[in-house]
Tab-separated table of C-alpha atoms in Angstrom:
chain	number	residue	atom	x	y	z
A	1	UNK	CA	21.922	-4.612	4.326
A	2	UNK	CA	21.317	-3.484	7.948
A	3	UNK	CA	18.959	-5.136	10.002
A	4	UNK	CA	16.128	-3.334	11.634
A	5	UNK	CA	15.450	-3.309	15.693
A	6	UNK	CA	13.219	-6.481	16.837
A	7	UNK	CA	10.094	-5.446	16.972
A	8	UNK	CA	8.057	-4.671	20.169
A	9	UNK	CA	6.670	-7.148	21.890
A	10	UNK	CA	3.577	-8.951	20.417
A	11	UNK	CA	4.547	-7.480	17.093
A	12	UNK	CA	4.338	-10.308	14.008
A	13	UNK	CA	3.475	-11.435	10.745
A	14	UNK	CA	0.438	-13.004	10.294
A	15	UNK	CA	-0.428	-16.171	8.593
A	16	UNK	CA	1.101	-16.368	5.077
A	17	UNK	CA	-1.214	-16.883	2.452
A	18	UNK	CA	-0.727	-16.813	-1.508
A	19	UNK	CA	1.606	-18.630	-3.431
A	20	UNK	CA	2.609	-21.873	-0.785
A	21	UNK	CA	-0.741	-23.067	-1.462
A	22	UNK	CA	-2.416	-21.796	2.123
A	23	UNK	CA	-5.136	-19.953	-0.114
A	24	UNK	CA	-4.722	-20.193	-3.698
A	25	UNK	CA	-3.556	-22.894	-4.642
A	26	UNK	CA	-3.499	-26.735	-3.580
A	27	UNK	CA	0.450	-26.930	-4.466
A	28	UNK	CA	3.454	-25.477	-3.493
A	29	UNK	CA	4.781	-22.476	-5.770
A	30	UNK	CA	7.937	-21.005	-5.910
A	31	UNK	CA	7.428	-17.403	-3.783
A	32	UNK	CA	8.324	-14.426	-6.022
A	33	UNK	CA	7.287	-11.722	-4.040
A	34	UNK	CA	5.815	-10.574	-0.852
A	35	UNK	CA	2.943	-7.716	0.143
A	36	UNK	CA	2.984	-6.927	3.800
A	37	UNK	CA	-0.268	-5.249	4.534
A	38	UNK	CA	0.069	-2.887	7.417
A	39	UNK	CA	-3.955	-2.497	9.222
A	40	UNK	CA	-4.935	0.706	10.409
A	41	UNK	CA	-4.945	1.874	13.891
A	42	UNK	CA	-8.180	0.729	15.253
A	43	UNK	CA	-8.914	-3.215	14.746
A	44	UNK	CA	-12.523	-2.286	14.616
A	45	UNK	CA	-11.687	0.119	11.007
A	46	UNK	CA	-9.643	-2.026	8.896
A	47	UNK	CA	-10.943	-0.455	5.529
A	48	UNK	CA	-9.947	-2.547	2.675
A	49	UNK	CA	-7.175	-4.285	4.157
A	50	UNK	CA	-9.047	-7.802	4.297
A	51	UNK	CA	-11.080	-8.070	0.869
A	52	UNK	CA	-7.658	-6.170	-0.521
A	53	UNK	CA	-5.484	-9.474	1.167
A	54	UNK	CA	-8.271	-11.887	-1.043
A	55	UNK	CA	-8.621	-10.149	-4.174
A	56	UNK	CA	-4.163	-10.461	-3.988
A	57	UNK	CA	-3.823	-13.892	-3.050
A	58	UNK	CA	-6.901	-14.702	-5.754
A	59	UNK	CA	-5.458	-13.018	-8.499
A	60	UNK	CA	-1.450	-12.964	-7.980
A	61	UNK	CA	-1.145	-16.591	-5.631
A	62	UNK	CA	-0.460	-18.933	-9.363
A	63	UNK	CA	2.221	-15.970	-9.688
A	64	UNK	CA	4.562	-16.432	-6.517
A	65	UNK	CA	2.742	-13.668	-4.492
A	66	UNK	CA	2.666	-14.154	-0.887
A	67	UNK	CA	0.641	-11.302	1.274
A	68	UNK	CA	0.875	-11.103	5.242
A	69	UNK	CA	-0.428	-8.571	7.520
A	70	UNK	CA	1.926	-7.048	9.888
A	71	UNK	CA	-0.064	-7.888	13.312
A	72	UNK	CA	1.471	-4.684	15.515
A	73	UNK	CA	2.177	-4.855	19.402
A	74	UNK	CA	0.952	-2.302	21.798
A	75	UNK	CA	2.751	0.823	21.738
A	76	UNK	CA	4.163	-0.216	18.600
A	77	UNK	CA	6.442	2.035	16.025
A	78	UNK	CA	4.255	1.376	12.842
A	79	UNK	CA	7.139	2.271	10.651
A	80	UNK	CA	9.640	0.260	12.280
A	81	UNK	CA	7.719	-2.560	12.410
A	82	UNK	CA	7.232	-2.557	8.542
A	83	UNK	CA	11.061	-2.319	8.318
A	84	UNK	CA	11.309	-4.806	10.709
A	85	UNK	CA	8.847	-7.017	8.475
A	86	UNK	CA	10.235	-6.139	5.494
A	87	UNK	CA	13.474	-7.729	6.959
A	88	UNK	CA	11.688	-10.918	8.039
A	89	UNK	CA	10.579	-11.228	4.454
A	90	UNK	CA	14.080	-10.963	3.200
A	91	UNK	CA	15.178	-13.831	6.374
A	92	UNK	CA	11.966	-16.202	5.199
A	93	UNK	CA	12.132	-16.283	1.424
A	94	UNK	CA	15.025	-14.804	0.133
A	95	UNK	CA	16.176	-11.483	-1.950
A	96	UNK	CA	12.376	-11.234	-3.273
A	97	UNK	CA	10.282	-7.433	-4.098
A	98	UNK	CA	8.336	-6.505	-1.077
A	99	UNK	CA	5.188	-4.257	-1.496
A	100	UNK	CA	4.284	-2.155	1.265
A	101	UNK	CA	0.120	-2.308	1.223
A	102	UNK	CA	-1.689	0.216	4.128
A	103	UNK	CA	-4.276	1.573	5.184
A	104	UNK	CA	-4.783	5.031	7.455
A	105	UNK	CA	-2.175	4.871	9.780
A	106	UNK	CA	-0.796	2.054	8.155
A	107	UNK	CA	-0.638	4.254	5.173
A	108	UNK	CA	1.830	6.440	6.332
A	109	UNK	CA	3.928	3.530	7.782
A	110	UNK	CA	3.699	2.306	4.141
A	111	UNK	CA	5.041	6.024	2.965
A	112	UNK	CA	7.854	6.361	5.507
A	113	UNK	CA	9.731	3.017	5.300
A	114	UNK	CA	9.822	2.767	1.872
A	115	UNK	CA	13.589	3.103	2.208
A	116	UNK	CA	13.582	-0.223	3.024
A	117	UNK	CA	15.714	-1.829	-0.057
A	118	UNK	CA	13.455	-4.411	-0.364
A	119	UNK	CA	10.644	-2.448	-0.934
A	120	UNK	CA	10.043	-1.880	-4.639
A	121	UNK	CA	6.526	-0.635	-4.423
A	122	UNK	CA	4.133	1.314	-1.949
A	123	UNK	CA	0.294	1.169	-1.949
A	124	UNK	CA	-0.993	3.975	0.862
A	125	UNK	CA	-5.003	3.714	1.040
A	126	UNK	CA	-6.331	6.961	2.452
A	127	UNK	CA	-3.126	7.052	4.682
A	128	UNK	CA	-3.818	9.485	7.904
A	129	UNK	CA	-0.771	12.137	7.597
A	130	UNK	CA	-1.299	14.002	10.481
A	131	UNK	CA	-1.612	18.489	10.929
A	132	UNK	CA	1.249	20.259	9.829
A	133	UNK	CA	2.016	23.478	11.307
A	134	UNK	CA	3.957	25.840	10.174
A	135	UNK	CA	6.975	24.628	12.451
A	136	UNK	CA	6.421	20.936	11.613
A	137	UNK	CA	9.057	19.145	8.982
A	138	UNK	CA	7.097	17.679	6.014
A	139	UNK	CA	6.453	14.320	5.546
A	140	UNK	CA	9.700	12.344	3.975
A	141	UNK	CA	9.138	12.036	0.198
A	142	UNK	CA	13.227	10.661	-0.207
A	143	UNK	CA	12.891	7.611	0.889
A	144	UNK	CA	10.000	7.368	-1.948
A	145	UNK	CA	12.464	7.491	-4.923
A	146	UNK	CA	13.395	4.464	-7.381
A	147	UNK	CA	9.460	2.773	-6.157
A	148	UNK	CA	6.271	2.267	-7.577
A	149	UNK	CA	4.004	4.622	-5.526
A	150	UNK	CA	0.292	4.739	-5.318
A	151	UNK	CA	-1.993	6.663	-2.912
A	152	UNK	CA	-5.905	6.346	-3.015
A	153	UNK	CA	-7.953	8.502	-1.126
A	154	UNK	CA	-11.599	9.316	-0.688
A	155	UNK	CA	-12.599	13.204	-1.379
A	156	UNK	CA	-14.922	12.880	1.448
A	157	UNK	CA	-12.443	11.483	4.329
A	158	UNK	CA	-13.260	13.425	7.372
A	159	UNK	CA	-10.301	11.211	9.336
A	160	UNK	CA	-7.303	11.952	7.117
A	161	UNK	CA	-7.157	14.999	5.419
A	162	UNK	CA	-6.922	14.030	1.299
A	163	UNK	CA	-5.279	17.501	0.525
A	164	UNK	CA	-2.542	16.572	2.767
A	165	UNK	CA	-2.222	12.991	0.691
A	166	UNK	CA	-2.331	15.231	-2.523
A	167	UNK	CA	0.524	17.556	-1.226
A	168	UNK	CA	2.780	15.038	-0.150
A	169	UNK	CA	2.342	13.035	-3.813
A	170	UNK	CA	3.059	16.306	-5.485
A	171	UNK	CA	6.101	16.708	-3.700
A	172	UNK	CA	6.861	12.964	-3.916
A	173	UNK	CA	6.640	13.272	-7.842
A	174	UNK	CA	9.718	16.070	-7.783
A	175	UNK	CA	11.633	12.994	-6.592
A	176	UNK	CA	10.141	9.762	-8.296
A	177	UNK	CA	8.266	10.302	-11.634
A	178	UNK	CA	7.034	6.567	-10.715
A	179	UNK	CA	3.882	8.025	-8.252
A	180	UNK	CA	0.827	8.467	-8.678
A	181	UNK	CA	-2.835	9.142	-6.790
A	182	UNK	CA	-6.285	8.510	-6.807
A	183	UNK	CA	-9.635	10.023	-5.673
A	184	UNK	CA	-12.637	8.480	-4.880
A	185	UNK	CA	-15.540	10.714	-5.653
A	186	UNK	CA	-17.906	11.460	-2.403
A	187	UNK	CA	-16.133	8.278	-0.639
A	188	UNK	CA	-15.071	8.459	2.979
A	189	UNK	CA	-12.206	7.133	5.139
A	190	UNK	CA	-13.180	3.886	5.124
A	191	UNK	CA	-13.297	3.864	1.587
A	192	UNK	CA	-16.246	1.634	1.541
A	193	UNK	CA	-18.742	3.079	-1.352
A	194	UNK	CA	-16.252	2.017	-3.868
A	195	UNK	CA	-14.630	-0.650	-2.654
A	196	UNK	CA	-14.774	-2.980	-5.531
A	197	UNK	CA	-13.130	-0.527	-7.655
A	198	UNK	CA	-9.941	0.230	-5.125
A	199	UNK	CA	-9.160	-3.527	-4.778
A	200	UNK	CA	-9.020	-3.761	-8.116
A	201	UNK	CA	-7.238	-0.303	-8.939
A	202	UNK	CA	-4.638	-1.724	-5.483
A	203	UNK	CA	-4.466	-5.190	-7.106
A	204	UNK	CA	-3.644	-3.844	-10.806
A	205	UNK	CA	-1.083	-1.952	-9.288
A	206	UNK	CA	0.619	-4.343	-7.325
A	207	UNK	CA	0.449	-7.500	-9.582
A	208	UNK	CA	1.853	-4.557	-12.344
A	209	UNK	CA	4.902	-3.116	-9.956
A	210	UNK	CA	6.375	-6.863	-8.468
A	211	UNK	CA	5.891	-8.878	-11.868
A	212	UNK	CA	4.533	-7.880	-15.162
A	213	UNK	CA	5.474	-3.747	-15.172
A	214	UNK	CA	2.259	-3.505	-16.676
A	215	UNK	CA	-0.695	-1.750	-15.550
A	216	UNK	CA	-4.236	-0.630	-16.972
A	217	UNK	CA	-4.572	2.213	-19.010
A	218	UNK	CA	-5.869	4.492	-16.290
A	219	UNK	CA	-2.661	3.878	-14.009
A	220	UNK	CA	-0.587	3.807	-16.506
A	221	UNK	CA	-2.270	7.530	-17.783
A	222	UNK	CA	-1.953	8.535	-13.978
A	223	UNK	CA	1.910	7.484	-13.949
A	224	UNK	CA	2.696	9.926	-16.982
A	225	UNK	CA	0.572	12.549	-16.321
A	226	UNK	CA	2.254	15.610	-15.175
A	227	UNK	CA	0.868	16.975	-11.766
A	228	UNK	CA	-1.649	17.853	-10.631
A	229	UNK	CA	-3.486	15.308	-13.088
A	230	UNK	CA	-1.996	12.150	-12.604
A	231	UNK	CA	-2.114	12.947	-8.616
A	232	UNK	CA	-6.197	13.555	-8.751
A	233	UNK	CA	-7.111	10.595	-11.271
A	234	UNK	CA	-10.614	9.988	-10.943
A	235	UNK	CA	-11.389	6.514	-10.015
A	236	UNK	CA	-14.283	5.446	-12.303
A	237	UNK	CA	-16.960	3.636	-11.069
A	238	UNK	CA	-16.799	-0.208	-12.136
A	239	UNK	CA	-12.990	-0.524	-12.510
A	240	UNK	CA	-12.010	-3.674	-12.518
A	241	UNK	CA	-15.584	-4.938	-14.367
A	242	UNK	CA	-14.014	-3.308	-17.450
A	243	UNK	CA	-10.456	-5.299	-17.370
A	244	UNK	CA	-12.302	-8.723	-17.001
A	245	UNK	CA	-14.573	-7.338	-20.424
């Protein structure tokens, strides 16, 4: 496998936590798979990344799952830098799945190096895609194929356009029946209104695409729905309340 540019400088991966016991656990457990969690761009906006990094360690630690965030230097390539993680991963704990977890910018990071073949899944949380013109190449979708691929975005997100998320998950489910999306009713960029609900929609996902290849019924539903329903899923209020019922 080729390995990716170092990163630039002050680029790293933050404290592990999850399955060797740093969070979850008080023993040592065998690591079985790895979620990098790429922050937006602003340190002061990090959306869902944190309580997301809790509710994954919580719930998938006993499991193998490690999570670290990708802590990015100035001036840094996003999307390199998640290759370049993804690599680490692969250096620190062996051939294990790597999920690709982000948020805004991070979110598109998330989209783009999926190519990675580590990566077997990709969680983008109201990822900011940029305008398109008319002269501007889409976003890559190719890169997206043979992964587990969910997007969540707010229908209120004044930051990062949603109908540019939708089109670029329709075009990403030509290539890779395995994608899906979500909308948040009235939420905003930050996602916060429903918060509850995307950890647990993000955490069902993940804990579904690196171990069990299970999911709830309303993912599952989303993953074999033809478009454009299983690329505007509603996001119920109280998901998440329902699967602990």
């Amino acid at each position: 496998m080729a390995q990716h540019a170092p990163p630039a400088r002050g680029t790293r991966l933050g404290r592990a936590a999850g399955a060797n016991g740093s969070q979850s656990t008080g023993s040592t457990v065998t690591v079985n798979g790895v979620v990098l969690l790429l922050p937006g761009g602003s340190r002061w906006s990090p959306g869902p990344v944190r309580p997301l990094a809790r509710a994954l360690v919580r719930e998938g630690g006993a499991d193998g799952l490690v999570a670290h965030t990708v802590r990015h230097g100035r001036g840094a390539c996003r999307e390199d830098d998640a290759r370049w993680a993804a690599d680490e991963v692969l250096r620190r704990y062996g051939d294990v799945p790597v999920c690709l977890a982000g948020y805004d910018a991070g979110g598109r990071a998330a989209l783009r190096a999926a190519g990675h073949d580590a990566v077997n899944s990709v969680l983008a949380l109201a990822p900011s895609l940029g305008e398109v013109t008319a002269t501007d190449s889409p976003e890559p979708v190719k890169q997206l194929s043979g992964r587990q691929v969910l997007i969540v975005h707010g229908t209120n997100d004044a930051s990062s356009d949603p109908e540019a998320s939708f089109r670029l998950a329709a075009r990403a489910k030509k290539a890779n029946r395995s994608t899906c999306r979500f909308e948040v009713h009235s939420d905003g960029h930050r996602l916060r209104g429903f918060q509850a609900e995307v950890v647990a929609l993000s955490v069902d996902f993940v804990l579904g695409s690196m171990f069990s290849g299970r999911y709830s019924r309303p993912v599952t539903d989303a993953l074999a729905a033809p478009p454009p329903l299983g690329l505007r899923m509603p996001l119920a209020s109280g998901f998440g309340r329902s699967l602990r019922g």
